PDB file of C-alpha atoms in Angstrom:
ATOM      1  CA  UNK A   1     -14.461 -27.591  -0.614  1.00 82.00           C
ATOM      2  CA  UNK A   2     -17.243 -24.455  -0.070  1.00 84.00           C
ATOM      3  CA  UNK A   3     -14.304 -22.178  -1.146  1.00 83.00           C
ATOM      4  CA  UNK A   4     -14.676 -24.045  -4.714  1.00 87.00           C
ATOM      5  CA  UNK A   5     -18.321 -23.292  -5.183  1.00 90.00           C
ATOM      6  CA  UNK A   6     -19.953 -20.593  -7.064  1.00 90.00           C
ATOM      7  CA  UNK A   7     -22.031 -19.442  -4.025  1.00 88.00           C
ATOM      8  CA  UNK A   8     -18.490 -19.235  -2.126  1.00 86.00           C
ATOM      9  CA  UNK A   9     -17.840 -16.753  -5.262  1.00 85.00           C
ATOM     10  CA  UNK A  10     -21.069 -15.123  -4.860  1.00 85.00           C
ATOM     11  CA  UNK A  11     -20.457 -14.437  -1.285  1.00 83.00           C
ATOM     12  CA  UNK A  12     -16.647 -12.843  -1.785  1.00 79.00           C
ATOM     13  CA  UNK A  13     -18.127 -10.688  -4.641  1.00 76.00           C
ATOM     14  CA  UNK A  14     -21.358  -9.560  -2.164  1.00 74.00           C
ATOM     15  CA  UNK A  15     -19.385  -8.663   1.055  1.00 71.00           C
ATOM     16  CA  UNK A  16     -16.410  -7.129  -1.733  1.00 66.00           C
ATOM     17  CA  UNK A  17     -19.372  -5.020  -2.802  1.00 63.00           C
ATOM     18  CA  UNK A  18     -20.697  -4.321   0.580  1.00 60.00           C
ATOM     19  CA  UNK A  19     -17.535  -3.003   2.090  1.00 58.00           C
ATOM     20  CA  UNK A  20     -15.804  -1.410  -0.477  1.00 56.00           C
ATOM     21  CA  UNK A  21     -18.491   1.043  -2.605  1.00 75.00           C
ATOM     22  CA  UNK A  22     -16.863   3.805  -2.533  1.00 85.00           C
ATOM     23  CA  UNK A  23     -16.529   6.624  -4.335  1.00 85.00           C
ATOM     24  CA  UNK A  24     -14.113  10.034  -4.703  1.00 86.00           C
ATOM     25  CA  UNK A  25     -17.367  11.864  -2.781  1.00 89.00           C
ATOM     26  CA  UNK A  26     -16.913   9.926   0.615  1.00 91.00           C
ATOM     27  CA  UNK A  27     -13.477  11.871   0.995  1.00 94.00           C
ATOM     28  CA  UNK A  28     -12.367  14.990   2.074  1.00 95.00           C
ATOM     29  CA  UNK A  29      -9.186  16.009   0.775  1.00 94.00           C
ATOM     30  CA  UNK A  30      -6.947  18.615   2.457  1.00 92.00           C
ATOM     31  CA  UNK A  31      -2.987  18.469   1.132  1.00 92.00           C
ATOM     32  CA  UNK A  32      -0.159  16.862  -0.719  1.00 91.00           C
ATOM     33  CA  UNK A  33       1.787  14.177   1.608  1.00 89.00           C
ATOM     34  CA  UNK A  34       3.946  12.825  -1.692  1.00 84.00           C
ATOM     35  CA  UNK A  35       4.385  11.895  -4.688  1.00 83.00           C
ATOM     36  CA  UNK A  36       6.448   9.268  -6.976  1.00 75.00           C
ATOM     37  CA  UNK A  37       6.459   8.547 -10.337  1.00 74.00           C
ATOM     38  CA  UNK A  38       2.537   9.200 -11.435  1.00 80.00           C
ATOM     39  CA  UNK A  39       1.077   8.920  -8.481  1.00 86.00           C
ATOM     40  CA  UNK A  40       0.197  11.601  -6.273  1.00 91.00           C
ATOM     41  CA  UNK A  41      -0.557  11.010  -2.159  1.00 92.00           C
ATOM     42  CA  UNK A  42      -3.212  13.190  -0.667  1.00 93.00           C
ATOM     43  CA  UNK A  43      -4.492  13.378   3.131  1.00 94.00           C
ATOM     44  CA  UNK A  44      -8.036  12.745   3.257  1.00 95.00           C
ATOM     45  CA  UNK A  45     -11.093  11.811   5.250  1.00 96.00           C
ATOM     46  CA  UNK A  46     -13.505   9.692   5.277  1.00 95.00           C
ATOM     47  CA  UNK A  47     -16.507  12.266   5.357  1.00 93.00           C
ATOM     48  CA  UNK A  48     -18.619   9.210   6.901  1.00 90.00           C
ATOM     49  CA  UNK A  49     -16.731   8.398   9.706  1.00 93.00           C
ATOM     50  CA  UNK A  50     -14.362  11.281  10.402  1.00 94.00           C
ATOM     51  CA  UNK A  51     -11.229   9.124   9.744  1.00 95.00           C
ATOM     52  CA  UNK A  52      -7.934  10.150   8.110  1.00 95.00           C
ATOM     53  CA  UNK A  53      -6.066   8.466   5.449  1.00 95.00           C
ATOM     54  CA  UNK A  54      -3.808   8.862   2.802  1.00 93.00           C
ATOM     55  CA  UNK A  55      -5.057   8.315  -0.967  1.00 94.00           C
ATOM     56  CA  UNK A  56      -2.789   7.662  -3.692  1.00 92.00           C
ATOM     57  CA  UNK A  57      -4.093   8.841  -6.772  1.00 93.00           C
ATOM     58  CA  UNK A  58      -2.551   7.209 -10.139  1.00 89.00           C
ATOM     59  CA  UNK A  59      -4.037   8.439 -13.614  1.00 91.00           C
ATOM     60  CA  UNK A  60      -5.251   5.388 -15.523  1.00 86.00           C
ATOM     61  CA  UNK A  61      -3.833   6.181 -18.370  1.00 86.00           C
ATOM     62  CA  UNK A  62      -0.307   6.725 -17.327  1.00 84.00           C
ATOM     63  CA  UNK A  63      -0.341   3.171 -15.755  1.00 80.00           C
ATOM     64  CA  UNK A  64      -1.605   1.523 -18.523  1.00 79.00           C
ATOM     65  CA  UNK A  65       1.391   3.039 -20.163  1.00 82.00           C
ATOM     66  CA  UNK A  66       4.325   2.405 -17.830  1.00 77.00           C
ATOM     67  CA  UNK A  67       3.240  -1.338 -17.677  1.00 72.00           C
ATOM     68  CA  UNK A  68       2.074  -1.781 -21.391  1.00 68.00           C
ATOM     69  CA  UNK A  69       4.195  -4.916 -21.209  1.00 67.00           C
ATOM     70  CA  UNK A  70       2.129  -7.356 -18.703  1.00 70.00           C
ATOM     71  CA  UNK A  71      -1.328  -5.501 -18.174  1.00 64.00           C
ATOM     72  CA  UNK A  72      -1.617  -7.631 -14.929  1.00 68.00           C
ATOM     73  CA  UNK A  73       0.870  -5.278 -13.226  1.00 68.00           C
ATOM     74  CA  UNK A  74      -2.085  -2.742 -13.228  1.00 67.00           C
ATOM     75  CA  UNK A  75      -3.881  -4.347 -10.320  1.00 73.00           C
ATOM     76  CA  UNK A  76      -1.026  -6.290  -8.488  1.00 75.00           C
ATOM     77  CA  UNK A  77      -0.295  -3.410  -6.474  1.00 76.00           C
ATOM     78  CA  UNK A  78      -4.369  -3.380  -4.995  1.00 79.00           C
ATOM     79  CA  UNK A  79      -4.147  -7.229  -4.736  1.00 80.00           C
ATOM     80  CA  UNK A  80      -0.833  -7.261  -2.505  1.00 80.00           C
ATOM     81  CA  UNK A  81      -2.221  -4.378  -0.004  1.00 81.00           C
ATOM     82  CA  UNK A  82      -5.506  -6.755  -0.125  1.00 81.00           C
ATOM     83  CA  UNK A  83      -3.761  -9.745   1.065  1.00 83.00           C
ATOM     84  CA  UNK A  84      -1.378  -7.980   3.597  1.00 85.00           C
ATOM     85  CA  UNK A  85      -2.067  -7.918   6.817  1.00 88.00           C
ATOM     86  CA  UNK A  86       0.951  -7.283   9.013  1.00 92.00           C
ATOM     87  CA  UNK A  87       1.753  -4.240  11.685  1.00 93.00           C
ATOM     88  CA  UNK A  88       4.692  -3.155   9.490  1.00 94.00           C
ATOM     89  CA  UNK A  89       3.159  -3.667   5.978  1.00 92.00           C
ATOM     90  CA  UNK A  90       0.859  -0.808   4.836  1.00 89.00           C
ATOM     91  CA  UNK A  91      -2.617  -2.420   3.563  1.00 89.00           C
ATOM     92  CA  UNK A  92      -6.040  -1.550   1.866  1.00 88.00           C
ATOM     93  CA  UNK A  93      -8.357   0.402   3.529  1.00 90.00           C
ATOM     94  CA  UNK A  94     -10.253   1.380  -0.248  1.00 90.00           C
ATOM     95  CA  UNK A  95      -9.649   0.883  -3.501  1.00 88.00           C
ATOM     96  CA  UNK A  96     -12.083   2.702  -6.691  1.00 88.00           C
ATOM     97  CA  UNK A  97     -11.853   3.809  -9.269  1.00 88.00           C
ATOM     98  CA  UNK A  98     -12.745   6.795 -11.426  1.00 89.00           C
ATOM     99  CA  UNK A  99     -13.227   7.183 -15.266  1.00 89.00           C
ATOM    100  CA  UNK A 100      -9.455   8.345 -15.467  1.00 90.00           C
ATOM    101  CA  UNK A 101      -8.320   7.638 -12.097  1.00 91.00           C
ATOM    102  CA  UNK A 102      -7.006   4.412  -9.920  1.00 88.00           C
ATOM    103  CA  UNK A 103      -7.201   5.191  -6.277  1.00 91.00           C
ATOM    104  CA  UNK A 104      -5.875   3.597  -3.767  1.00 90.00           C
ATOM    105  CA  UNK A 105      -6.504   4.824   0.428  1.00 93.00           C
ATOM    106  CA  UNK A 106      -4.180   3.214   2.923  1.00 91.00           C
ATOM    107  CA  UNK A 107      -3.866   4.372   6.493  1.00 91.00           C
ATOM    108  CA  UNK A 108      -1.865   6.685   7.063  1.00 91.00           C
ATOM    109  CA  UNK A 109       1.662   7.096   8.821  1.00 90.00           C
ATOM    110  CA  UNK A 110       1.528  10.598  10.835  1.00 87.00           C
ATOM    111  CA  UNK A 111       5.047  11.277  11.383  1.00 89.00           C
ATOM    112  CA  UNK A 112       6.452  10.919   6.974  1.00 87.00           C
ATOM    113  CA  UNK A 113       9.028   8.672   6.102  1.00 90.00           C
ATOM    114  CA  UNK A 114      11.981   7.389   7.243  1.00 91.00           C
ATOM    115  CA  UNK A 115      13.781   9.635   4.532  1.00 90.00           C
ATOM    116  CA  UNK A 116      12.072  12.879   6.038  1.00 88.00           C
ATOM    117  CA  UNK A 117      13.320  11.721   9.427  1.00 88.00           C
ATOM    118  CA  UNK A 118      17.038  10.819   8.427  1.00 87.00           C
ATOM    119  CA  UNK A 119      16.816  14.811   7.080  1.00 87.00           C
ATOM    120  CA  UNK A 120      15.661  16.267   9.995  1.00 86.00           C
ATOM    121  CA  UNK A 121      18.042  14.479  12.245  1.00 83.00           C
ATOM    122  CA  UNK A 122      21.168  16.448  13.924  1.00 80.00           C
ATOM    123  CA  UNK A 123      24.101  15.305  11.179  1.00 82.00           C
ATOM    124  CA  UNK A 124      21.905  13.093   9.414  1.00 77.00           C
ATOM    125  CA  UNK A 125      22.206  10.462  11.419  1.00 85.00           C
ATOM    126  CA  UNK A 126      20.307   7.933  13.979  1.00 87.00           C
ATOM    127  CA  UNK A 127      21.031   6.378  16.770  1.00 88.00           C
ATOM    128  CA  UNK A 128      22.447   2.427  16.820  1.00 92.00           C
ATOM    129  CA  UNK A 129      19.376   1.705  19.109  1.00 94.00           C
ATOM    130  CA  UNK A 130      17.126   3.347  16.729  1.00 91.00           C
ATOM    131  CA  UNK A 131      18.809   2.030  13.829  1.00 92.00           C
ATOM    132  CA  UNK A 132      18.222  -1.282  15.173  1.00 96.00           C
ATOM    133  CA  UNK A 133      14.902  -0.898  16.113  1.00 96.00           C
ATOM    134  CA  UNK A 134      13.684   0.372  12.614  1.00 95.00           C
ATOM    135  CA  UNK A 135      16.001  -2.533  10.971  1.00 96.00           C
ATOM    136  CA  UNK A 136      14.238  -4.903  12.689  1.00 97.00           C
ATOM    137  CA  UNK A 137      10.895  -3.982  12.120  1.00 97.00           C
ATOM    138  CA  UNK A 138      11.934  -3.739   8.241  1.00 96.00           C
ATOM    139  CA  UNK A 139      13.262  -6.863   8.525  1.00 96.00           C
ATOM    140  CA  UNK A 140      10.069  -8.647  10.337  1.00 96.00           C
ATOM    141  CA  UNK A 141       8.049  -6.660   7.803  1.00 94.00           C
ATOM    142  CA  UNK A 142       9.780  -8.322   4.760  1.00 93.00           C
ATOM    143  CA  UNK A 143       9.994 -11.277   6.381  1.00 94.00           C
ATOM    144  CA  UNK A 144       6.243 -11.459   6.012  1.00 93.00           C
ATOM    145  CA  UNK A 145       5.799 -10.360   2.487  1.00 90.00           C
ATOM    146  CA  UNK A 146       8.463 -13.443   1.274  1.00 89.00           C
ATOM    147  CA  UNK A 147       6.546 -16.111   3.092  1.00 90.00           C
ATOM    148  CA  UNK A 148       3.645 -14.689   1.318  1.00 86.00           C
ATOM    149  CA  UNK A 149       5.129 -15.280  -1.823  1.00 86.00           C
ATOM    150  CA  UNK A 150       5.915 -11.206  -2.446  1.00 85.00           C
ATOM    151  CA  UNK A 151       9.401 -10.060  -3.444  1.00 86.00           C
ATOM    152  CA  UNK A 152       9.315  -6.181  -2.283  1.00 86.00           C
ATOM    153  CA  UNK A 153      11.600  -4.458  -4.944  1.00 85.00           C
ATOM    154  CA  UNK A 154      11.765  -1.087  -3.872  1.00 85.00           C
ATOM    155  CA  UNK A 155      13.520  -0.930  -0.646  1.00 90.00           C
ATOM    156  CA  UNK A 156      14.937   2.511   0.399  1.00 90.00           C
ATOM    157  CA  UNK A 157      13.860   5.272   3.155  1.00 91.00           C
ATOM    158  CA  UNK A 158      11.358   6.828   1.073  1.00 88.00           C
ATOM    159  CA  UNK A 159       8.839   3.499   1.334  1.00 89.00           C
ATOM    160  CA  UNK A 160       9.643   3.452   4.855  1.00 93.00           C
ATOM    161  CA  UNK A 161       6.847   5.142   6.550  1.00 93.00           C
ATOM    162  CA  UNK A 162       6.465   6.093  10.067  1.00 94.00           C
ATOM    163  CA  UNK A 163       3.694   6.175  12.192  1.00 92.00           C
ATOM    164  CA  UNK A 164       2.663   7.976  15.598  1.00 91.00           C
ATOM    165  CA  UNK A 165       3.275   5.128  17.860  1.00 92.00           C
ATOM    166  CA  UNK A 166       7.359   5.010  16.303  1.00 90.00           C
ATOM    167  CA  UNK A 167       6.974   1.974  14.330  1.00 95.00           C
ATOM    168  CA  UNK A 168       7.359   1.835  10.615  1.00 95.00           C
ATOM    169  CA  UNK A 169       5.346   0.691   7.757  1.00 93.00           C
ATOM    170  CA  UNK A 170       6.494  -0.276   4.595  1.00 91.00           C
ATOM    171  CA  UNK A 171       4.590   1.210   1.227  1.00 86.00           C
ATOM    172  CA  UNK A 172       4.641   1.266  -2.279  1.00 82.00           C
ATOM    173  CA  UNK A 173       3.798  -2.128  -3.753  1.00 78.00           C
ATOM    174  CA  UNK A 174       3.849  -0.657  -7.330  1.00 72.00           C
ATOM    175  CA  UNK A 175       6.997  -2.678  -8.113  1.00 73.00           C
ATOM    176  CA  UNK A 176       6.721  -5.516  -5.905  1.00 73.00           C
ATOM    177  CA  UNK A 177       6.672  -9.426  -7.841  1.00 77.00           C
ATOM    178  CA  UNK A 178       5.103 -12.263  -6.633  1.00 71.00           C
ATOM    179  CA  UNK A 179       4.824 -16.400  -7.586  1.00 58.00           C
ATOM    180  CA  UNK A 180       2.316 -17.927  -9.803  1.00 38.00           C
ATOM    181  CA  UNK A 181      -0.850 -18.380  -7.687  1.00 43.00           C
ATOM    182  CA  UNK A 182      -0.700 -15.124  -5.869  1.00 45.00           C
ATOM    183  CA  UNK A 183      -1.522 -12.703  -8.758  1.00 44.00           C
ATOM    184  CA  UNK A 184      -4.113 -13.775 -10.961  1.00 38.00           C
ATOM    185  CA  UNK A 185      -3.329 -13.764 -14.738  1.00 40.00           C
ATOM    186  CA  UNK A 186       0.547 -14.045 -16.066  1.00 39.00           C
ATOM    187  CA  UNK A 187       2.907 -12.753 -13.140  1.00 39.00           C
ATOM    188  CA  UNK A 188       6.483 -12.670 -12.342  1.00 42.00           C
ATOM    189  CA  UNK A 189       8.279 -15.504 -11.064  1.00 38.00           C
ATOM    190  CA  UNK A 190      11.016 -15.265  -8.210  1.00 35.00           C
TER     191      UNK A 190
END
């Protein structure tokens, strides 16, 4: 019942507030890490802490455009990192905004992608152990994001992103769908 009251409402908005103002000045950024479509990933840190990250940076105006159809697409991407919490799903570390950018700052995966690694591998190829290891996690990782009520849409090496300790984590929620009640406003139904 306290989750239907306006000072339940006041409370999310306060601690939202609290934890999250931030601004393009509490980051350091040092190089390019990727890019896709209009978005551009940067290495940064967090001049306040010391800690890295990786900040995708999407011009406003060029999202607006590629989802002129259903302007709730614009934030779905922030909402699904905000909801995910899984070891193989990336989430939300930050979100801001500024007045032509969206920016999004994840954690970031230290060792690239899974693309990168099938490249630098002897023949281009992996290992059945390692192959089943990294399906697995993929698997447990999706696995999570359908009981949530997320379709993930983009599936391929590229999203696949690998971190220090050798497991993966799974990025790039920019085409992902999800049922009513999960994204507010008119969404896409599975």
């Amino acid at each position: 019942p306290f989750r239907k009251t306006e000072a339940y409402h006041s409370m999310c908005h306060n601690l939202r507030d609290a934890y999250n103002g931030v601004s393009d000045g509490d980051f350091e950024c040092f190089d390019e890490i990727g890019e896709g479509g209009s978005a551009l990933v940067l290495f940064c840190r967090k001049r306040s802490t010391g800690k890295d990250y990786a900040m995708k940076v999407q011009p406003k105006y060029e999202l607006l455009r590629a989802n002129s159809a259903n302007k709730s697409k614009v934030i779905q991407e922030v909402k699904a990192y905000a909801r995910c919490n899984h070891p193989y799903v990336a989430s939300l570390a930050y979100a801001f905004q500024t007045p032509s950018l969206a920016i999004l700052v994840m954690p970031l995966a230290l060792c690239g992608d899974l693309r990168r690694s099938l490249l630098l591998t002897y023949t281009n190829r992996m290992s059945n152990d390692r192959v089943q290891f990294y399906a697995a996690e993929i698997i447990s990782a999706l696995m999570y994001l359908h009981s949530h009520g997320f379709l993930y849409r983009d599936l391929k090496p590229g999203n696949v992103l690998l971190n220090a300790d050798g497991h993966i984590m799974l990025a790039d929620f920019g085409s992902l769908a999800g049922k009513c009640g999960i994204f507010c406003g008119s969404c896409e139904r599975i």
